[in-house]
Short mmCIF file of C-alpha atoms in Angstrom, two decimals:
data_model
loop_
_atom_site.label_atom_id
_atom_site.label_comp_id
_atom_site.label_asym_id
_atom_site.label_seq_id
_atom_site.Cartn_x
_atom_site.Cartn_y
_atom_site.Cartn_z
CA MET A 1 71.41 129.74 93.80
CA PHE A 2 73.39 126.66 94.78
CA THR A 3 70.24 124.90 96.01
CA SER A 4 68.46 125.61 92.74
CA LEU A 5 71.42 124.31 90.73
CA MET A 6 71.57 121.09 92.74
CA SER A 7 67.83 120.60 92.32
CA VAL A 8 68.21 120.83 88.56
CA LEU A 9 71.20 118.45 88.49
CA LEU A 10 69.39 115.88 90.63
CA ILE A 11 66.25 115.82 88.52
CA PRO A 12 67.37 112.77 86.46
CA PHE A 13 68.00 110.79 89.67
CA ARG A 14 64.32 111.04 90.55
CA ARG A 15 63.79 108.27 88.02
CA PRO A 16 64.29 104.78 89.52
CA VAL A 17 65.94 103.43 86.38
CA VAL A 18 68.73 106.03 86.67
CA ILE A 19 69.37 105.02 90.28
CA VAL A 20 69.49 101.34 89.29
CA PHE A 21 72.04 101.89 86.52
CA ALA A 22 74.09 104.22 88.74
CA CYS A 23 74.27 101.67 91.56
CA TRP A 24 75.16 98.78 89.26
CA THR A 25 77.81 100.86 87.49
CA TRP A 26 79.41 101.72 90.83
CA ALA A 27 79.22 98.08 92.00
CA LEU A 28 80.89 96.66 88.87
CA PHE A 29 83.75 99.17 88.93
CA TRP A 30 84.14 98.58 92.69
CA LEU A 31 84.49 94.83 92.02
CA LEU A 32 87.10 95.53 89.33
CA ASP A 33 89.15 97.71 91.68
CA GLY A 34 91.87 95.48 93.12
CA LYS A 35 90.18 92.51 91.41
CA ARG A 36 87.66 92.23 94.25
CA PHE A 37 85.45 90.18 91.93
CA SER A 38 87.88 87.26 92.44
CA LEU A 39 86.28 86.87 95.89
CA PHE A 40 83.25 85.51 94.04
CA LEU A 41 84.28 84.67 90.46
CA LEU A 42 87.00 83.00 88.42
CA PRO A 43 89.80 85.54 87.68
CA ASP A 44 89.63 84.60 83.98
CA LEU A 45 86.26 86.38 83.88
CA PHE A 46 87.96 89.78 84.22
CA PRO A 47 87.33 90.79 80.55
CA LEU A 48 83.63 89.93 80.89
CA ILE A 49 83.28 91.97 84.09
CA LEU A 50 85.10 94.89 82.45
CA ILE A 51 82.81 94.84 79.41
CA SER A 52 79.77 94.62 81.70
CA ALA A 53 80.93 97.64 83.69
CA PHE A 54 81.32 99.82 80.60
CA LEU A 55 77.99 98.63 79.18
CA MET A 56 76.32 99.52 82.45
CA LEU A 57 77.99 102.94 82.35
CA LEU A 58 76.64 103.42 78.82
CA PHE A 59 73.12 102.46 79.93
CA PHE A 60 73.41 104.89 82.84
CA CYS A 61 74.38 107.74 80.51
CA LEU A 62 71.52 106.90 78.13
CA SER A 63 69.05 106.78 81.02
CA LEU A 64 69.96 110.38 81.88
CA THR A 65 68.68 111.51 78.48
CA LYS A 66 65.31 109.82 78.84
CA GLU A 67 62.37 112.13 79.40
CA MET A 68 60.95 111.86 82.88
CA SER A 69 57.29 111.22 83.47
CA SER A 70 55.54 113.21 86.16
CA ARG A 71 55.71 110.38 88.66
CA PRO A 72 57.18 106.82 88.57
CA SER A 73 54.57 104.08 88.54
CA SER A 74 54.37 101.61 91.40
CA ARG A 75 55.44 98.85 88.99
CA GLU A 76 58.58 100.80 88.04
CA LEU A 77 59.42 101.39 91.70
CA PHE A 78 58.93 97.72 92.58
CA SER A 79 61.08 96.53 89.65
CA SER A 80 63.84 98.94 90.61
CA TRP A 81 63.97 97.66 94.18
CA ILE A 82 64.12 94.07 92.93
CA LEU A 83 67.08 94.91 90.66
CA LEU A 84 68.93 96.56 93.54
CA LEU A 85 68.48 93.67 95.99
CA PRO A 86 71.56 91.67 94.79
CA LEU A 87 73.77 94.66 95.59
CA LEU A 88 72.83 94.38 99.27
CA PHE A 89 74.87 91.17 99.27
CA LEU A 90 78.06 93.23 98.87
CA VAL A 91 77.51 95.08 102.16
CA PRO A 92 78.05 92.21 104.64
CA VAL A 93 80.44 90.23 102.42
CA LYS A 94 83.12 92.86 101.71
CA ASP A 95 86.44 90.93 101.92
CA LYS A 96 85.06 87.73 103.45
CA THR A 97 85.72 84.35 101.85
CA LEU A 98 84.43 80.83 102.46
CA GLY A 99 85.72 79.17 105.62
CA ILE A 100 85.10 76.39 108.13
CA TYR A 101 81.34 77.02 108.36
CA ALA A 102 80.91 76.70 104.59
CA TYR A 103 83.07 73.57 104.67
CA THR A 104 80.68 71.87 107.10
CA LYS A 105 77.80 72.51 104.67
CA LYS A 106 79.51 71.01 101.62
CA SER A 107 80.78 67.54 100.78
CA PHE A 108 84.55 67.36 100.74
CA THR A 109 86.79 65.85 98.06
CA ASN A 110 89.68 63.73 99.34
CA LEU A 111 92.56 63.50 96.90
CA GLY A 112 92.92 60.21 95.07
CA SER A 113 91.22 56.83 95.21
CA VAL A 114 92.12 53.16 95.06
CA GLN A 115 90.91 52.86 91.47
CA ARG A 116 92.91 55.83 90.26
CA GLN A 117 95.94 54.54 92.15
CA LYS A 118 95.65 51.17 90.39
CA GLN A 119 95.30 52.86 87.02
CA THR A 120 98.45 54.92 87.49
CA ARG A 121 100.58 52.35 89.33
CA ASN A 122 102.22 51.03 86.17
CA THR A 123 102.19 54.34 84.30
CA PRO A 124 105.54 56.15 84.07
CA ASN A 125 105.34 59.38 86.02
CA THR A 126 107.13 62.30 84.39
CA VAL A 127 106.00 64.93 86.91
CA LYS A 128 108.80 66.28 89.06
CA PRO A 129 107.49 66.64 92.63
CA LYS A 130 107.60 70.12 94.14
CA LYS A 131 108.66 70.76 97.71
CA GLU A 132 105.61 72.97 98.33
CA PRO A 133 102.76 71.95 95.99
CA THR A 134 99.30 73.44 96.32
CA LEU A 135 96.39 71.15 97.10
CA MET A 136 95.34 71.60 93.47
CA GLU A 137 98.72 70.35 92.25
CA LEU A 138 98.36 67.34 94.53
CA THR A 139 94.97 66.70 92.95
CA GLU A 140 96.44 66.66 89.47
CA ASN A 141 99.64 64.69 90.20
CA TRP A 142 99.24 62.93 93.56
CA PRO A 143 100.95 59.63 92.49
CA ALA A 144 104.19 61.57 91.99
CA TYR A 145 104.17 62.68 95.64
CA ILE A 146 103.61 59.33 97.36
CA GLY A 147 106.44 58.77 99.84
CA HIS A 148 107.75 62.35 99.50
CA GLU A 149 107.90 64.91 102.28
CA ILE A 150 105.95 67.98 101.19
CA THR A 151 104.70 71.26 102.61
CA THR A 152 101.36 72.81 101.72
CA LEU A 153 98.99 75.50 102.95
CA GLY A 154 95.29 75.30 103.76
CA GLN A 155 92.54 75.61 106.34
CA LEU A 156 92.41 72.97 109.03
CA SER A 157 89.17 71.42 110.23
CA PHE A 158 88.37 68.60 112.65
CA GLU A 159 84.70 68.43 111.66
CA GLN A 160 85.01 64.93 110.12
CA LYS A 161 83.74 63.23 113.27
CA GLU A 162 83.52 59.82 111.57
CA ILE A 163 87.30 59.88 111.06
CA LYS A 164 88.93 60.16 114.48
CA ASN A 165 92.49 61.31 115.14
CA PHE A 166 92.73 63.03 111.77
CA GLY A 167 92.21 66.57 110.60
CA PHE A 168 91.23 67.71 107.14
CA LEU A 169 93.43 70.27 105.40
CA PHE A 170 91.47 71.95 102.64
CA ARG A 171 91.07 74.93 100.36
CA PHE A 172 88.01 75.76 98.32
CA ALA A 173 88.31 74.99 94.62
CA VAL A 174 86.29 77.19 92.28
CA ALA A 175 85.35 76.34 88.69
CA CYS A 176 83.25 79.44 87.93
CA CYS A 177 82.05 81.14 91.10
CA THR A 178 81.91 80.51 94.84
CA ALA A 179 78.43 79.02 94.45
CA ASP A 180 80.06 75.91 92.92
CA ALA A 181 83.06 75.90 95.32
CA ILE A 182 84.00 72.55 96.84
CA PRO A 183 86.46 71.93 99.69
CA LEU A 184 89.42 70.13 98.13
CA GLY A 185 91.95 68.63 100.49
CA ILE A 186 93.68 65.85 102.29
CA LEU A 187 93.58 64.09 105.65
CA ILE A 188 96.42 64.87 108.02
CA GLU A 189 97.63 62.93 111.03
CA THR A 190 98.41 65.24 113.93
CA GLN A 191 98.72 65.19 117.70
CA ASP A 192 97.99 68.94 117.97
CA LYS A 193 94.20 68.64 117.62
CA THR A 194 93.28 70.59 120.76
CA GLU A 195 95.78 73.39 120.14
CA MET A 196 95.10 73.72 116.41
CA ALA A 197 91.29 73.58 116.69
CA SER A 198 91.17 77.19 117.92
CA GLY A 199 92.37 80.44 116.39
CA SER A 200 93.08 81.03 112.71
CA PRO A 201 92.23 77.90 110.68
CA TRP A 202 95.05 78.56 108.20
CA VAL A 203 98.08 76.32 108.75
CA ARG A 204 101.24 75.33 106.90
CA VAL A 205 101.64 71.57 107.12
CA THR A 206 104.76 69.50 106.45
CA GLY A 207 104.50 65.72 106.24
CA THR A 208 104.98 62.60 104.15
CA LEU A 209 102.24 61.65 101.68
CA ALA A 210 100.99 58.09 101.98
CA ILE A 211 97.94 55.93 101.25
CA ARG A 212 96.26 54.62 104.38
CA ASN A 213 93.18 52.50 104.94
CA ILE A 214 90.90 54.61 107.12
CA ALA A 215 87.34 53.64 108.03
CA GLY A 216 87.41 50.93 105.36
CA ASN A 217 88.60 53.20 102.54
CA ASP A 218 92.02 53.87 101.10
CA ARG A 219 92.75 57.57 101.49
CA LEU A 220 95.63 59.91 100.92
CA VAL A 221 97.10 61.08 104.21
CA LEU A 222 99.89 63.39 105.27
CA GLN A 223 101.61 61.57 108.13
CA ASN A 224 104.44 62.45 110.52
CA THR A 225 103.27 66.04 110.22
CA SER A 226 104.37 69.32 111.75
CA LEU A 227 101.95 72.25 111.75
CA GLU A 228 102.58 75.97 111.78
CA ARG A 229 99.81 78.49 112.34
CA LYS A 230 99.66 81.08 109.54
CA SER A 231 97.67 84.23 108.96
CA ALA A 232 95.11 84.00 106.17
CA PRO A 233 96.38 84.86 102.67
CA PRO A 234 94.99 87.96 100.93
CA PRO A 235 91.33 87.36 100.01
CA GLN A 236 92.15 87.18 96.30
CA GLU A 237 94.59 84.29 96.95
CA ARG A 238 92.49 82.06 99.21
CA TYR A 239 90.77 79.99 96.52
CA LEU A 240 92.19 77.44 94.11
CA TYR A 241 90.84 77.58 90.58
CA ILE A 242 89.94 74.54 88.53
CA SER A 243 91.27 74.62 84.99
CA PRO A 244 88.81 73.55 82.25
CA ASP A 245 90.89 70.48 81.34
CA LEU A 246 91.25 69.15 84.91
#
C-alpha cells in the first residue's frame, strides 16, 4: 500500500523539468537562509533573490500540473542536465570565500596615487579620521588619515615579489558579485614576514599611514606596524562592498 502510494506521488518527478525547478527552488531558498548568497553577490540584491526564489517555486508548482508524456525525449534530458550544472558549483564552495590564491590571479589596487594626492592637497578635509577604518573607508578618504595611527583588518600576502620588505594587506571589494571582485588594500612595512607568512592570512594591523616612494612610485604605506593574527570573520563579513557612487 505504502509503496503504491509513493509510486503515485513520485510520478511528477519522472519529468526532468520538475526536477530542474525543484532543485533550483531548493538552491535559491538555501542561499537566502542566513544570507548565504552574500558569499557570491552584493547584499543589496536580497529582494531580487527573494523574488526569484518565489517565482521558481511557482514554476515548480505549475510543472507538477503538466501532463506527462510517456517518455522524456533525449533533448529534454540533455537540456535538464545543462540547467542543473550551475548548481554543482554550490557543492565544493559551501562557505568558502576568495583568499590568497585568488589574490595572486587578480591585479591589486593600492590606495591612492600621486595625482589624487596633488588634487586633494589644498582641499579642506572635513572627514574625521576613525581609529579603526576599513580598507574601503581608507579608499574613500585616505588623505584624512595621512600621519595618523590607525588599525585595520585584512588578509596579508607577501606575493608582491617586485616589492621587497613589504606585505600587502587586502580585502576583496565586490561591486556586484565575486566574479568582479578586486583585491583592495595597502602596503605594510613589517619585520614579521617569516612568522606571518604561514597560518591564517587574516591579521589586525596597527601603524601610521604615510606616502612612500617604492620602486619608483609613490604609494600609501602603513609603517611602524604591529600585527596580530586573527581568525577569519564570518563568511558573510569577509568582503567589502563598493557603493554605486564610489
